PDB file of C-alpha atoms in Angstrom:
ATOM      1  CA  UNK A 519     145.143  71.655 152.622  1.00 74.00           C
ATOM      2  CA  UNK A 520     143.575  70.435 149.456  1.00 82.00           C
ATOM      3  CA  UNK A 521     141.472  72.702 148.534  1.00 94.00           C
ATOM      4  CA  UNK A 522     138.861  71.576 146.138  1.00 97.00           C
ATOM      5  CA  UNK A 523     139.528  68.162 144.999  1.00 97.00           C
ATOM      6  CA  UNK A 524     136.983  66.112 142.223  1.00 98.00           C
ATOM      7  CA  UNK A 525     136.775  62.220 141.168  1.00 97.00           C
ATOM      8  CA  UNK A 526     137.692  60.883 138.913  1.00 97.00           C
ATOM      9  CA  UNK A 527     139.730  63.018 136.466  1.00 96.00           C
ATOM     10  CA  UNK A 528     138.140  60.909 132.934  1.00 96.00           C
ATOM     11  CA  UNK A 529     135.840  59.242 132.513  1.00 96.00           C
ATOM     12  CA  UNK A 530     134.174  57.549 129.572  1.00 97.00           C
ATOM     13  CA  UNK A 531     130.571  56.338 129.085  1.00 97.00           C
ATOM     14  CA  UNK A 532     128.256  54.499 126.866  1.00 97.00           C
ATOM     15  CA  UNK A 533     124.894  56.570 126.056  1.00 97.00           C
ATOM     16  CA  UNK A 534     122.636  55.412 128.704  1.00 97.00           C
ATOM     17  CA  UNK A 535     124.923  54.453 131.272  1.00 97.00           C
ATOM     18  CA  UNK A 536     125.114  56.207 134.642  1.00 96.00           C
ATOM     19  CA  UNK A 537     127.594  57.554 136.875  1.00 96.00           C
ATOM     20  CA  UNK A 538     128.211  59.766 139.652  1.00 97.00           C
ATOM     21  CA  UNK A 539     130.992  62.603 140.001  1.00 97.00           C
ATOM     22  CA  UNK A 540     132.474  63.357 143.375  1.00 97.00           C
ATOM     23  CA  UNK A 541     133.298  67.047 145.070  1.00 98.00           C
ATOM     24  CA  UNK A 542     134.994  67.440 147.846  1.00 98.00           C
ATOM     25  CA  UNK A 543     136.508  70.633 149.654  1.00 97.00           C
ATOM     26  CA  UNK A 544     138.489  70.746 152.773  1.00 96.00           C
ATOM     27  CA  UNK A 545     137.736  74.624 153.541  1.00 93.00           C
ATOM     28  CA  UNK A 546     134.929  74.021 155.465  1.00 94.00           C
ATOM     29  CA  UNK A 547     132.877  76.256 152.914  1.00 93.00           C
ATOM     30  CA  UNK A 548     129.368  76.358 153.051  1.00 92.00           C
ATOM     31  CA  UNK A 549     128.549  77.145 149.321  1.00 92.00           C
ATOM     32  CA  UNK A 550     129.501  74.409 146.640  1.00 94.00           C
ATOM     33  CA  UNK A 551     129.094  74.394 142.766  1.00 95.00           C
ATOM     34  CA  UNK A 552     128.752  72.370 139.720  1.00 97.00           C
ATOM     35  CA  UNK A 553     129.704  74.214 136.163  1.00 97.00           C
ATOM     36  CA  UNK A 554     129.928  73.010 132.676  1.00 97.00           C
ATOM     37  CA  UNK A 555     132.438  74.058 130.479  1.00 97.00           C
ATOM     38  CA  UNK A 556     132.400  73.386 126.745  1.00 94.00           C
ATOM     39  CA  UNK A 557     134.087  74.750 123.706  1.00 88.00           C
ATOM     40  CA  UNK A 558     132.600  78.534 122.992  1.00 81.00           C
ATOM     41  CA  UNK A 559     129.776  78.311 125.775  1.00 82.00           C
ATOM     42  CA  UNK A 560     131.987  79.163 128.905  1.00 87.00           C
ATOM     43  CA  UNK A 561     131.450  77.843 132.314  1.00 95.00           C
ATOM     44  CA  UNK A 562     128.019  77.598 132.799  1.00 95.00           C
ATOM     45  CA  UNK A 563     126.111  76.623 135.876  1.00 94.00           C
ATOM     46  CA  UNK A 564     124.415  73.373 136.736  1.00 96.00           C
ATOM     47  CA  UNK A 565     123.910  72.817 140.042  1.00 96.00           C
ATOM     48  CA  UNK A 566     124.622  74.470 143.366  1.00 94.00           C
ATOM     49  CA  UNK A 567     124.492  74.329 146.837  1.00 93.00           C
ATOM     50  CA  UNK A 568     124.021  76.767 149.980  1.00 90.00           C
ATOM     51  CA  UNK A 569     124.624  74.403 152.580  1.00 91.00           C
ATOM     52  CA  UNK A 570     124.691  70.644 153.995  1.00 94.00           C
ATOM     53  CA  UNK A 571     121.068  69.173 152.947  1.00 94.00           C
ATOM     54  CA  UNK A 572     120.341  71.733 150.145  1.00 93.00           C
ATOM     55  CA  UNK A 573     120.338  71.816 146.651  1.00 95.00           C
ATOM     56  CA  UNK A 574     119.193  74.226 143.840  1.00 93.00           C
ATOM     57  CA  UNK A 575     118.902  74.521 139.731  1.00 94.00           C
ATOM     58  CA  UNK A 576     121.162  76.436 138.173  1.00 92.00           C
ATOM     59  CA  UNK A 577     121.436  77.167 134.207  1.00 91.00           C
ATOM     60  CA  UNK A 578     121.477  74.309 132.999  1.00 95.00           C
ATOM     61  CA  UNK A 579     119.833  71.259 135.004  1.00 97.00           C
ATOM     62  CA  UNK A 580     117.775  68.865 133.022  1.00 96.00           C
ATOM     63  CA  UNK A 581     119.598  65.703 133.129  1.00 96.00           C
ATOM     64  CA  UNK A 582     121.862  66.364 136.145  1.00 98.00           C
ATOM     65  CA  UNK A 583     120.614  64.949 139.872  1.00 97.00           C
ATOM     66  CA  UNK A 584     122.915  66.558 142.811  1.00 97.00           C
ATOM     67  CA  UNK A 585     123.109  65.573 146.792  1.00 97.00           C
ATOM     68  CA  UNK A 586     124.851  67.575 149.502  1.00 97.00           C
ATOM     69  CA  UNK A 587     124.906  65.214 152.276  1.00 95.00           C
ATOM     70  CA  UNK A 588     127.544  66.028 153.802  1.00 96.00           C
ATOM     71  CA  UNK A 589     129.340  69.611 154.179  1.00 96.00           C
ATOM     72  CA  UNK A 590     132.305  68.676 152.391  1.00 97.00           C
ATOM     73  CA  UNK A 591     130.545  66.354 149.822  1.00 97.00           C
ATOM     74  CA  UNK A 592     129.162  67.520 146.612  1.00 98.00           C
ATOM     75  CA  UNK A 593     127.860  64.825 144.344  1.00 98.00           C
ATOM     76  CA  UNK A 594     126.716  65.032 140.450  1.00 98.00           C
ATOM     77  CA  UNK A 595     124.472  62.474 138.962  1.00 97.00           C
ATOM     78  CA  UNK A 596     123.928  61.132 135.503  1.00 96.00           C
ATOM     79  CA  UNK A 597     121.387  59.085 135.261  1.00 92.00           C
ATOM     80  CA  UNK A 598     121.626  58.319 131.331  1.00 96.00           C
ATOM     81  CA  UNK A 599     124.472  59.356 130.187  1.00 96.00           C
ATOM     82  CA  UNK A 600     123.523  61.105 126.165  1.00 97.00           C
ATOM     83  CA  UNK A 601     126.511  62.403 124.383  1.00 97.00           C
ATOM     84  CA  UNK A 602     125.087  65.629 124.398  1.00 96.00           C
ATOM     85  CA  UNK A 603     126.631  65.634 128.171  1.00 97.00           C
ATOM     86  CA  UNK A 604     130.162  64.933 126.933  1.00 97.00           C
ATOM     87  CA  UNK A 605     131.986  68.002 128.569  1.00 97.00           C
ATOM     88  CA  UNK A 606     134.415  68.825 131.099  1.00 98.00           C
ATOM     89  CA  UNK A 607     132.766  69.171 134.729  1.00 98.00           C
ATOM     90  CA  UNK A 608     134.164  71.466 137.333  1.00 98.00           C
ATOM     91  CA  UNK A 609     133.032  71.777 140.929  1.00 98.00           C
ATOM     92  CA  UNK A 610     133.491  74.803 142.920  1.00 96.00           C
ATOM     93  CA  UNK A 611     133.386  76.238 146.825  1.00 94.00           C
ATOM     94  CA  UNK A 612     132.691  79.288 148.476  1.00 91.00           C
ATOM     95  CA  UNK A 613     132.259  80.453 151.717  1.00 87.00           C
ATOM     96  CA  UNK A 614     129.340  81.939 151.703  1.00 80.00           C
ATOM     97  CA  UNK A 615     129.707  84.417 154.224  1.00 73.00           C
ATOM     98  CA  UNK A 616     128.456  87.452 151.832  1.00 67.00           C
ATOM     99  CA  UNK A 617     130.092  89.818 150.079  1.00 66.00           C
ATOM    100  CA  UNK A 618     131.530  88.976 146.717  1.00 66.00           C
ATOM    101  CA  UNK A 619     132.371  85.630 147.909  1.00 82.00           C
ATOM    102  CA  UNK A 620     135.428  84.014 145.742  1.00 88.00           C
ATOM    103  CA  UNK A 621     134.266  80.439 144.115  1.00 92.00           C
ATOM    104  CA  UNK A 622     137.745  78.092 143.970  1.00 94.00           C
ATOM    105  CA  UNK A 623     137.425  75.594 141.923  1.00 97.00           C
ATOM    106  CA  UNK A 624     138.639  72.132 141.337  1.00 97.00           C
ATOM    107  CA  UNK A 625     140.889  70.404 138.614  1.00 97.00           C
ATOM    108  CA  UNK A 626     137.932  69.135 136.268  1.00 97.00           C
ATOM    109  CA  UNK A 627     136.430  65.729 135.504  1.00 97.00           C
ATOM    110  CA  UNK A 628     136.573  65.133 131.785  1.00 97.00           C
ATOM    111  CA  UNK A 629     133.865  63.104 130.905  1.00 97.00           C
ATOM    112  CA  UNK A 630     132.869  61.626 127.320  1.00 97.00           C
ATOM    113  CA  UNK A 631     129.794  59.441 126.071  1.00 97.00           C
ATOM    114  CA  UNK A 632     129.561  57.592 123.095  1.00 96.00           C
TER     115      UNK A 632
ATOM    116  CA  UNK B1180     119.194  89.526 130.893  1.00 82.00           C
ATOM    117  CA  UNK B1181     122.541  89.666 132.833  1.00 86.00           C
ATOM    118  CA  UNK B1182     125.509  89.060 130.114  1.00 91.00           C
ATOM    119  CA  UNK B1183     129.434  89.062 130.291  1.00 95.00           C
ATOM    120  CA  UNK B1184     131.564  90.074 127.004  1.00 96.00           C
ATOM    121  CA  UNK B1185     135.504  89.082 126.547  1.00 97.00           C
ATOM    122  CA  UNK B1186     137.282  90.385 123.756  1.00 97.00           C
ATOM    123  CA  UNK B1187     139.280  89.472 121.790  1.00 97.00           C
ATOM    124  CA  UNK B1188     139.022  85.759 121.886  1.00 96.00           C
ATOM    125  CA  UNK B1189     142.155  85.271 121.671  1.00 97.00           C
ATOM    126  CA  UNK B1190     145.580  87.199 121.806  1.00 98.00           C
ATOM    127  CA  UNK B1191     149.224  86.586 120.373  1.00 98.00           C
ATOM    128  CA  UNK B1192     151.724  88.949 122.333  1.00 97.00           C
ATOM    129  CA  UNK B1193     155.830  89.202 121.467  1.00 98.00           C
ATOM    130  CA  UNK B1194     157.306  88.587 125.436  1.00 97.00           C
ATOM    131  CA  UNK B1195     157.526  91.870 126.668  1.00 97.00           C
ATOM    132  CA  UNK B1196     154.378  93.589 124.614  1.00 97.00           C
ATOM    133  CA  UNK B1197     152.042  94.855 127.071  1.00 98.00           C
ATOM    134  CA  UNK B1198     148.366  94.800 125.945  1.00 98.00           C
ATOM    135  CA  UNK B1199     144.761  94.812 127.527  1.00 98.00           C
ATOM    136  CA  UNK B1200     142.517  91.791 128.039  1.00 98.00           C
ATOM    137  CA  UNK B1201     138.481  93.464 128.305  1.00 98.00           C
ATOM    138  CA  UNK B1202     135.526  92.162 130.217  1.00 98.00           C
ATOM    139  CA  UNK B1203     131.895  94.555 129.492  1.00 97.00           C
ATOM    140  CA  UNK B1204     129.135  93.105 131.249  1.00 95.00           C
ATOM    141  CA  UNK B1205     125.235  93.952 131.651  1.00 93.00           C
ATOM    142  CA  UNK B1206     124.363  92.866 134.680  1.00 86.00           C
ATOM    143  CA  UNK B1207     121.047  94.403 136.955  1.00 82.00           C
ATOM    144  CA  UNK B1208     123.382  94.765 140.185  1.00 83.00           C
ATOM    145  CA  UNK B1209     126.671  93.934 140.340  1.00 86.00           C
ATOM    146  CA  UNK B1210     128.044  92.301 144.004  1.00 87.00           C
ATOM    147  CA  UNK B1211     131.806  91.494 142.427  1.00 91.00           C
ATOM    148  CA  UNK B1212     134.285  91.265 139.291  1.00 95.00           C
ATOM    149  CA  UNK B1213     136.225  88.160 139.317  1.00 96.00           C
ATOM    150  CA  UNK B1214     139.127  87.399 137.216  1.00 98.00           C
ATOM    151  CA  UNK B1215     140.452  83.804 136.815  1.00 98.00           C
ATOM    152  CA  UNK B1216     143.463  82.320 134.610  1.00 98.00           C
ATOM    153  CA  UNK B1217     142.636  78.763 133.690  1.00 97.00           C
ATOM    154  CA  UNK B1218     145.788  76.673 132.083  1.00 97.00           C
ATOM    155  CA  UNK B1219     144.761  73.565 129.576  1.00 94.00           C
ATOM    156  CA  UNK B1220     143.411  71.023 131.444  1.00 93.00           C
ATOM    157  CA  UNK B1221     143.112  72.606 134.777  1.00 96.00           C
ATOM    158  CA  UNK B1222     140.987  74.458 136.813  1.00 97.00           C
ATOM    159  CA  UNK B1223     140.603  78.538 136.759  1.00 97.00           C
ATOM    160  CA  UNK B1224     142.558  79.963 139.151  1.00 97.00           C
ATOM    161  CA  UNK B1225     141.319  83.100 141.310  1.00 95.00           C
ATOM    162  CA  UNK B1226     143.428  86.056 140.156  1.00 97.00           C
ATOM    163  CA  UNK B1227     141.495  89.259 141.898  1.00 94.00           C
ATOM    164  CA  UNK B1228     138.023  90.589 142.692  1.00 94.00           C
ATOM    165  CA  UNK B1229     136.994  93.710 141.965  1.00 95.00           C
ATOM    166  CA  UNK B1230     133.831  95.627 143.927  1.00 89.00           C
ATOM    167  CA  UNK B1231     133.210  98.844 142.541  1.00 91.00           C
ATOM    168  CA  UNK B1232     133.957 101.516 139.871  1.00 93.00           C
ATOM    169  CA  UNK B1233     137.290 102.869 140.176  1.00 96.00           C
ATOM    170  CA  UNK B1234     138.869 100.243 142.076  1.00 96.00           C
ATOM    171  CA  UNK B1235     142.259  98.630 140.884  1.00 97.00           C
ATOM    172  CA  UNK B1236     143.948  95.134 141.706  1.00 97.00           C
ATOM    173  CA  UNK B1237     147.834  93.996 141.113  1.00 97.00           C
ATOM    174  CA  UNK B1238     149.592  91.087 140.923  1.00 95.00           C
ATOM    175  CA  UNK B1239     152.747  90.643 139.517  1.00 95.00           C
ATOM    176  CA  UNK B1240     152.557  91.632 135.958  1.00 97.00           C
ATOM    177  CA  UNK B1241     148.703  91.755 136.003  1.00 98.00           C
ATOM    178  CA  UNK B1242     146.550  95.011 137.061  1.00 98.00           C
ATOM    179  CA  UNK B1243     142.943  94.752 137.131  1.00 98.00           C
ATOM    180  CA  UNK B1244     140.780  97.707 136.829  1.00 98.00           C
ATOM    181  CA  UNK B1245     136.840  98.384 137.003  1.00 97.00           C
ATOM    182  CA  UNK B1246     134.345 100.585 135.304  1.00 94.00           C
ATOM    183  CA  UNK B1247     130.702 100.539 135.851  1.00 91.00           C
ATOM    184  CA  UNK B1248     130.205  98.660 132.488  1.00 94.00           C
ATOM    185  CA  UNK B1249     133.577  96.699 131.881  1.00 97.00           C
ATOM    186  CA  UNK B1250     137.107  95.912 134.037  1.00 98.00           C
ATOM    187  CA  UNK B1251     140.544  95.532 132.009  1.00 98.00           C
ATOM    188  CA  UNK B1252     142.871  93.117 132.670  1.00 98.00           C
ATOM    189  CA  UNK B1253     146.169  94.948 131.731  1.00 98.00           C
ATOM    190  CA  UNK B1254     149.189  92.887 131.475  1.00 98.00           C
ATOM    191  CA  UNK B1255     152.652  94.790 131.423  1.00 98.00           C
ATOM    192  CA  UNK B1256     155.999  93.181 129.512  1.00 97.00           C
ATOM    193  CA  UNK B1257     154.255  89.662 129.308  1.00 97.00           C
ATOM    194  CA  UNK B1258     156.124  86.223 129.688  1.00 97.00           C
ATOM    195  CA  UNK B1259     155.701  82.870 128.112  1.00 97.00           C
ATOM    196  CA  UNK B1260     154.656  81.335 131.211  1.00 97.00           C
ATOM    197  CA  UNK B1261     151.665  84.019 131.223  1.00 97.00           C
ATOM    198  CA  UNK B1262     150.185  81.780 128.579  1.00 98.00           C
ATOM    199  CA  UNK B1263     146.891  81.298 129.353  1.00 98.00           C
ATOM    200  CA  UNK B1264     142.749  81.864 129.109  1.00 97.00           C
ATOM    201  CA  UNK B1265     141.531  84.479 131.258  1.00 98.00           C
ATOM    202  CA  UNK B1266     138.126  84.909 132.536  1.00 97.00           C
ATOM    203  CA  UNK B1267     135.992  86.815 133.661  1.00 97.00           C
ATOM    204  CA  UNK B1268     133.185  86.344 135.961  1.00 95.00           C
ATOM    205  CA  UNK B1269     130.572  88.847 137.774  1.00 93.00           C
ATOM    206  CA  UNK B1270     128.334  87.847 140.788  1.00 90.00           C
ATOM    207  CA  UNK B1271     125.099  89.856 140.546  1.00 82.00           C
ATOM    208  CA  UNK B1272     122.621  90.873 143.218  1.00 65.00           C
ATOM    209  CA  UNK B1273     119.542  88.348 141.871  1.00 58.00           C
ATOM    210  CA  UNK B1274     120.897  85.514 142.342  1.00 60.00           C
ATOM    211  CA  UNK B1275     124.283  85.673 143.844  1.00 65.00           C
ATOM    212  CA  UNK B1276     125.386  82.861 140.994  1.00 84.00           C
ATOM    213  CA  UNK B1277     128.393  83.768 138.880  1.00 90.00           C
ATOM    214  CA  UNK B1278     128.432  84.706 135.152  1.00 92.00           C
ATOM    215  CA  UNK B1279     131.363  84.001 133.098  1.00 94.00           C
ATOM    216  CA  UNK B1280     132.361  85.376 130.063  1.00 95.00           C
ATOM    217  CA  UNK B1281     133.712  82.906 127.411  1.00 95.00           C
ATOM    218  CA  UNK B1282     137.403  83.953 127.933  1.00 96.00           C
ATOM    219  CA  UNK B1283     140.594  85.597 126.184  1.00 97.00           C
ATOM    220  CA  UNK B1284     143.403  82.835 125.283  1.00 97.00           C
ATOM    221  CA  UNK B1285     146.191  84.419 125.596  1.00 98.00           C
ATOM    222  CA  UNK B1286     149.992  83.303 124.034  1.00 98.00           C
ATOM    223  CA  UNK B1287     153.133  84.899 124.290  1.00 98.00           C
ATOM    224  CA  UNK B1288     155.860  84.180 122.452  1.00 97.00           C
ATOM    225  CA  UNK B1289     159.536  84.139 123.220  1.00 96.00           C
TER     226      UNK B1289
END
């Protein structure tokens, strides 16, 4: 059992370049989770998911693209990299079954564009 | 506008000095505290959730507790291997989403 595992671990980018970050959970979870985390901001929220299919905005969007196409599957898209996105990415699941619902989250993709 | 507080940001202990991590938060319903310990270049780990005012949670040398405006993470006779950032989070009743705090980085010393 897994858990929540994300590829790749590093990653650097030129401004402009794309690339696409990979989630995947073995819980069988139906909620998944993108966050940010950068120096003095916290984790903050880009994307999320309620199920296979869906997709929703969270805090912080604008330049992100997301797909859930498969239950375990939760992808992040950068479509032009800008170094303003240099951060370290974590996905997250939760079950989704109500209640306070615990989020576990993955090891972090750290990503950096020149 | 729904907000989470840690203080301090950061905290030096002597091994063995028990102290208090806080987490106030402003938040229009609140559906769960969560606290997480996140090592350098990991992932946060889920330490304990926390539902309502009054309600405590232990683990180890860690006890969580919960007011209606903040939760304490009280650690007793620290180690070094409790080195760590601890956050908080709380899941409100808009949105469901969870709000983080910006963490306490905590070192102990031998």
């Amino acid at each position: 059992n897994a858990g929540v595992t994300q590829t790749p671990k590093f990653r650097v980018l030129k401004t402009g370049q794309s690339m696409t970050l990979l989630c995947a959970q073995d819980m069988n979870h139906e909620y998944m989770y993108w966050y940010r985390q950068d120096p003095g901001m916290g984790l903050r929220l880009i994307h999320y998911s309620v199920g296979e299919g869906t997709t929703a905005k969270g805090e912080v969007p604008d330049g992100y693209n997301v797909s859930r196409l498969k239950k375990q599957n939760f992808l992040l898209g950068l479509e032009s990299a800008a170094p303003s996105q240099t951060s370290v990415y974590f996905c997250a699941s939760s079950s989704g079954t109500g209640g306070p619902d615990t989020q576990y989250f993955g090891p972090g993709t750290r990503l950096t564009v020149l | 506008e729904d907000q989470v507080t840690q203080s301090p940001e950061a905290l030096r202990l002597q091994e063995g000095e028990s102290s208090s991590l806080n987490c106030s938060y402003t938040v229009s319903g609140l559906r769960g505290l969560f606290w997480y310990r996140q090592d350098p270049g990991k992932g946060p780990e889920f330490l304990f959730t926390l539902y309502s005012a009054g309600e405590e949670k232990e683990k180890e040398r860690l006890k969580a507790t919960l007011t209606k405006k903040e939760s304490f993470l009280h650690i007793t006779a620290p180690k070094p291997e409790d080195s760590a950032t601890y956050l908080c989070a709380v899941r409100t009743s808009n949105t469901g989403k969870l709000i983080f705090g910006q963490g306490t980085t905590l070192q102990v010393k031998p």
